[in-house]
């Protein structure tokens, strides 16, 4: 007796699993470019993408807060990722106040407040459920390189060196702040729904933010890079956005596959993230 016919999504994911890594990477790049073309066609004000990115990030944090308050557990969450997030947000807030205060400063302030609350809950209220042995990413592996890179490549504005260093540092640190969270998921192999929703929201937010910058560069025919300054700094801003997106791309693929497959718990194969 034959089994039930496979649904199209199952056939596609089955075919993708059989492809070598280079083919998967190529298809991922093609899918990303197709998404950019679609966004360019339907979104005329690209600042909308930046606002959407912040909205999706806020939605992800809301899911995280719900998990902590209702389920009374922080299992699967990385305290180190939250601390890195708080660090780059605090530095970015400082830069906003002394360099370019705007509406995004208020949004960052709200995000920092909720992130500090999450850190408090993990450190004190829900400490017994914190998987400290799985959260074993050494954060100095990212903090020190980001600081060194910021000393070498930073904005070419008229502000003093300390402010320009901090600006570069927060841009670089943001791009890799999710790495400890990915390490926790790599160690556990099983990601419960709320944590998966939160990390997927980060991935979507990163993609929308990256799309904002890429489309701005395309529409200005590269003049935006000149407006950001001179030297390597403009290119590093764009590269940081792209790095953030690709760091989470693999996880987002398995998340979507899991959702379409009707699985409540995400199981990651070896080598992912």
Coordinates of C-alpha atoms in Angstrom, one line a residue:
X1 CA 0.0 0.0 0.0
X2 CA 1.4 3.4 -1.0
X3 CA 1.8 6.1 1.5
X4 CA 0.0 9.5 1.3
X5 CA 1.4 11.7 -1.5
X6 CA 3.8 14.3 -0.3
X7 CA 2.8 17.9 -0.2
X8 CA 4.6 20.4 -2.4
X9 CA 6.5 21.9 0.5
X10 CA 7.6 18.5 1.7
X11 CA 8.8 17.6 -1.8
X12 CA 10.8 20.9 -2.0
X13 CA 12.4 20.5 1.5
X14 CA 13.2 16.9 0.7
X15 CA 14.9 18.0 -2.5
X16 CA 16.8 20.7 -0.7
X17 CA 18.1 18.3 1.9
X18 CA 19.8 16.2 -0.8
X19 CA 21.6 19.2 -2.3
X20 CA 25.3 19.9 -1.4
X21 CA 26.2 22.9 0.7
X22 CA 27.3 25.0 -2.2
X23 CA 24.0 24.5 -4.0
X24 CA 22.1 25.4 -0.8
X25 CA 24.2 28.6 -0.4
X26 CA 23.6 29.6 -4.0
X27 CA 19.8 29.0 -3.7
X28 CA 19.8 31.1 -0.5
X29 CA 21.5 34.0 -2.3
X30 CA 19.0 33.7 -5.2
X31 CA 16.1 33.7 -2.7
X32 CA 17.5 36.7 -0.9
X33 CA 17.9 38.7 -4.2
X34 CA 14.4 37.7 -5.3
X35 CA 13.0 39.0 -1.9
X36 CA 14.9 42.3 -2.4
X37 CA 13.5 42.7 -5.9
X38 CA 10.0 42.1 -4.5
X39 CA 10.5 44.6 -1.7
X40 CA 11.9 47.2 -4.1
X41 CA 8.7 46.9 -6.2
X42 CA 6.2 47.1 -3.4
X43 CA 7.8 49.4 -0.8
X44 CA 8.4 52.9 -2.1
X45 CA 9.6 54.5 1.1
X46 CA 12.5 52.4 2.3
X47 CA 12.5 53.9 5.7
X48 CA 9.3 51.8 6.2
X49 CA 11.6 48.7 6.1
X50 CA 13.7 50.1 9.0
X51 CA 10.5 50.8 11.1
X52 CA 9.2 47.3 10.2
X53 CA 12.5 45.8 11.3
X54 CA 12.2 47.5 14.7
X55 CA 8.5 46.5 15.0
X56 CA 9.4 42.8 14.3
X57 CA 12.2 43.0 16.8
X58 CA 9.8 44.4 19.4
X59 CA 7.3 41.5 18.6
X60 CA 10.1 39.0 19.2
X61 CA 10.9 40.5 22.6
X62 CA 7.2 40.4 23.4
X63 CA 7.1 36.7 22.7
X64 CA 10.2 36.3 25.0
X65 CA 8.5 38.3 27.8
X66 CA 5.4 36.1 27.4
X67 CA 7.6 33.0 27.8
X68 CA 9.2 34.3 31.0
X69 CA 6.0 35.5 32.6
X70 CA 3.6 32.7 31.7
X71 CA 5.9 29.6 31.5
X72 CA 8.1 30.7 34.4
X73 CA 11.2 29.3 32.7
X74 CA 14.2 30.7 30.8
X75 CA 15.3 27.3 29.5
X76 CA 16.9 27.6 26.0
X77 CA 17.7 31.3 26.4
X78 CA 21.2 32.7 26.3
X79 CA 21.9 35.2 29.1
X80 CA 25.1 36.1 27.3
X81 CA 23.2 37.1 24.1
X82 CA 20.9 39.3 26.2
X83 CA 23.9 40.9 27.9
X84 CA 25.6 41.6 24.5
X85 CA 22.3 43.1 23.3
X86 CA 22.1 45.4 26.3
X87 CA 25.7 46.4 25.8
X88 CA 25.3 47.5 22.2
X89 CA 22.0 49.2 22.9
X90 CA 23.5 51.1 25.8
X91 CA 26.4 52.2 23.6
X92 CA 24.1 53.1 20.7
X93 CA 21.9 55.2 23.1
X94 CA 25.0 57.1 24.2
X95 CA 25.9 57.8 20.6
X96 CA 22.3 58.9 19.8
X97 CA 22.3 61.4 22.7
X98 CA 25.6 63.0 21.8
X99 CA 25.6 62.6 18.0
X100 CA 22.1 62.2 16.3
X101 CA 19.2 62.2 18.7
X102 CA 16.0 61.1 16.9
X103 CA 12.9 58.9 17.3
X104 CA 15.0 55.8 17.1
X105 CA 16.7 56.9 20.3
X106 CA 13.4 56.4 22.1
X107 CA 12.8 53.0 20.5
X108 CA 16.3 51.9 21.6
X109 CA 15.6 53.1 25.1
X110 CA 12.4 51.0 25.3
X111 CA 14.2 48.0 23.8
X112 CA 17.1 48.4 26.3
X113 CA 14.6 48.6 29.2
X114 CA 12.9 45.3 28.2
X115 CA 16.3 43.6 27.6
X116 CA 17.5 44.6 31.1
X117 CA 14.2 43.2 32.5
X118 CA 14.9 39.9 30.7
X119 CA 18.4 39.8 32.1
X120 CA 17.0 40.4 35.6
X121 CA 14.5 37.5 35.2
X122 CA 17.2 35.1 34.0
X123 CA 19.8 36.1 36.6
X124 CA 17.5 36.2 39.6
X125 CA 13.8 35.1 39.3
X126 CA 14.2 32.1 37.0
X127 CA 17.9 31.2 37.7
X128 CA 17.0 27.6 38.5
X129 CA 15.9 27.0 34.9
X130 CA 18.8 28.8 33.3
X131 CA 20.9 26.3 31.2
X132 CA 24.3 27.7 32.2
X133 CA 26.2 24.7 31.0
X134 CA 24.8 25.1 27.5
X135 CA 25.4 28.9 27.4
X136 CA 29.1 28.4 27.1
X137 CA 30.0 30.9 24.4
X138 CA 33.0 33.1 25.5
X139 CA 31.7 36.6 24.9
X140 CA 35.2 38.1 24.8
X141 CA 35.6 36.2 21.5
X142 CA 33.3 38.8 20.0
X143 CA 33.7 41.9 22.3
X144 CA 37.4 42.2 21.9
X145 CA 37.5 41.8 18.0
X146 CA 34.7 44.3 17.7
X147 CA 36.5 46.8 19.9
X148 CA 39.8 46.3 17.9
X149 CA 37.9 46.7 14.6
X150 CA 36.1 49.8 15.9
X151 CA 39.5 51.3 16.7
X152 CA 40.7 50.7 13.1
X153 CA 37.5 51.4 11.2
X154 CA 35.0 53.9 12.5
X155 CA 32.9 56.8 11.2
X156 CA 34.8 59.7 9.6
X157 CA 32.6 62.4 11.2
X158 CA 33.8 65.6 13.0
X159 CA 33.0 64.1 16.4
X160 CA 35.8 63.2 18.8
X161 CA 37.5 59.8 18.6
X162 CA 35.8 58.2 21.6
X163 CA 32.3 58.9 20.2
X164 CA 33.3 57.6 16.7
X165 CA 34.9 54.5 18.3
X166 CA 31.7 53.8 20.3
X167 CA 29.6 54.2 17.1
X168 CA 31.6 51.7 15.2
X169 CA 31.7 49.3 18.2
X170 CA 28.0 49.1 18.6
X171 CA 27.5 48.5 14.8
X172 CA 29.9 45.6 14.9
X173 CA 28.7 44.1 18.2
X174 CA 25.1 44.2 17.1
X175 CA 26.0 42.0 14.0
X176 CA 27.3 39.2 16.2
X177 CA 25.3 39.5 19.4
X178 CA 23.1 36.6 18.6
X179 CA 26.0 34.1 18.4
X180 CA 25.7 32.9 22.1
X181 CA 22.0 32.2 21.5
X182 CA 22.8 30.2 18.5
X183 CA 25.4 28.3 20.5
X184 CA 22.8 27.4 23.1
X185 CA 20.5 26.0 20.4
X186 CA 23.4 24.2 18.8
X187 CA 24.2 22.5 22.2
X188 CA 20.6 21.5 22.9
X189 CA 19.6 20.6 19.3
X190 CA 15.9 21.0 20.4
X191 CA 14.4 24.5 20.5
X192 CA 11.1 25.0 22.2
X193 CA 8.4 27.1 20.3
X194 CA 8.7 30.5 22.1
X195 CA 12.5 30.6 21.8
X196 CA 12.2 29.6 18.2
X197 CA 9.7 32.4 17.5
X198 CA 12.0 34.9 19.2
X199 CA 15.1 34.0 17.2
X200 CA 13.1 33.8 14.0
X201 CA 11.8 37.4 14.7
X202 CA 15.4 38.5 15.1
X203 CA 16.2 36.9 11.7
X204 CA 13.3 38.7 10.0
X205 CA 14.2 42.0 11.6
X206 CA 17.8 41.6 10.5
X207 CA 16.7 40.9 6.9
X208 CA 14.4 43.9 6.8
X209 CA 17.2 46.2 8.2
X210 CA 19.7 44.8 5.7
X211 CA 17.1 45.2 2.8
X212 CA 16.7 48.9 3.9
X213 CA 20.4 49.6 3.5
X214 CA 20.9 47.6 0.3
X215 CA 17.9 49.2 -1.4
X216 CA 19.0 52.6 -0.3
X217 CA 22.5 52.0 -1.8
X218 CA 20.9 50.8 -5.1
X219 CA 18.4 53.7 -5.4
X220 CA 21.1 56.3 -4.7
X221 CA 23.5 54.4 -7.1
X222 CA 26.1 54.2 -4.3
X223 CA 25.9 57.8 -3.2
X224 CA 24.6 56.8 0.2
X225 CA 27.9 55.1 0.9
X226 CA 29.7 58.4 0.2
X227 CA 27.2 60.2 2.5
X228 CA 28.1 57.9 5.4
X229 CA 31.7 59.0 5.2
X230 CA 34.9 57.9 3.5
X231 CA 37.4 55.1 3.8
X232 CA 36.3 51.6 4.8
X233 CA 33.5 52.7 7.2
X234 CA 30.6 52.9 4.7
X235 CA 31.3 49.4 3.4
X236 CA 31.7 48.0 6.9
X237 CA 28.2 49.3 7.8
X238 CA 26.7 47.4 4.9
X239 CA 28.8 44.3 5.5
X240 CA 27.7 44.2 9.1
X241 CA 24.1 44.3 8.1
X242 CA 24.7 41.4 5.6
X243 CA 26.6 39.4 8.2
X244 CA 23.7 39.7 10.7
X245 CA 21.3 38.4 8.1
X246 CA 23.4 35.4 7.0
X247 CA 24.2 34.4 10.6
X248 CA 20.5 33.7 11.2
X249 CA 19.6 32.5 7.7
X250 CA 20.3 28.8 8.3
X251 CA 18.1 28.8 11.5
X252 CA 15.3 30.6 9.7
X253 CA 15.3 28.0 7.0
X254 CA 14.8 25.1 9.5
X255 CA 12.2 27.2 11.4
X256 CA 10.1 27.7 8.3
X257 CA 10.5 24.0 7.4
X258 CA 9.4 23.0 10.9
X259 CA 6.3 25.3 10.8
X260 CA 5.2 24.0 7.4
X261 CA 5.8 20.5 8.7
X262 CA 3.4 21.1 11.6
X263 CA 6.1 20.5 14.3
X264 CA 5.7 22.4 17.5
X265 CA 9.3 21.8 18.6
X266 CA 12.2 22.6 16.3
X267 CA 14.9 20.0 16.0
X268 CA 18.1 21.1 14.5
X269 CA 20.4 18.7 12.7
X270 CA 24.1 18.5 13.4
X271 CA 26.1 21.4 12.0
X272 CA 23.3 23.9 12.0
X273 CA 24.1 27.4 13.4

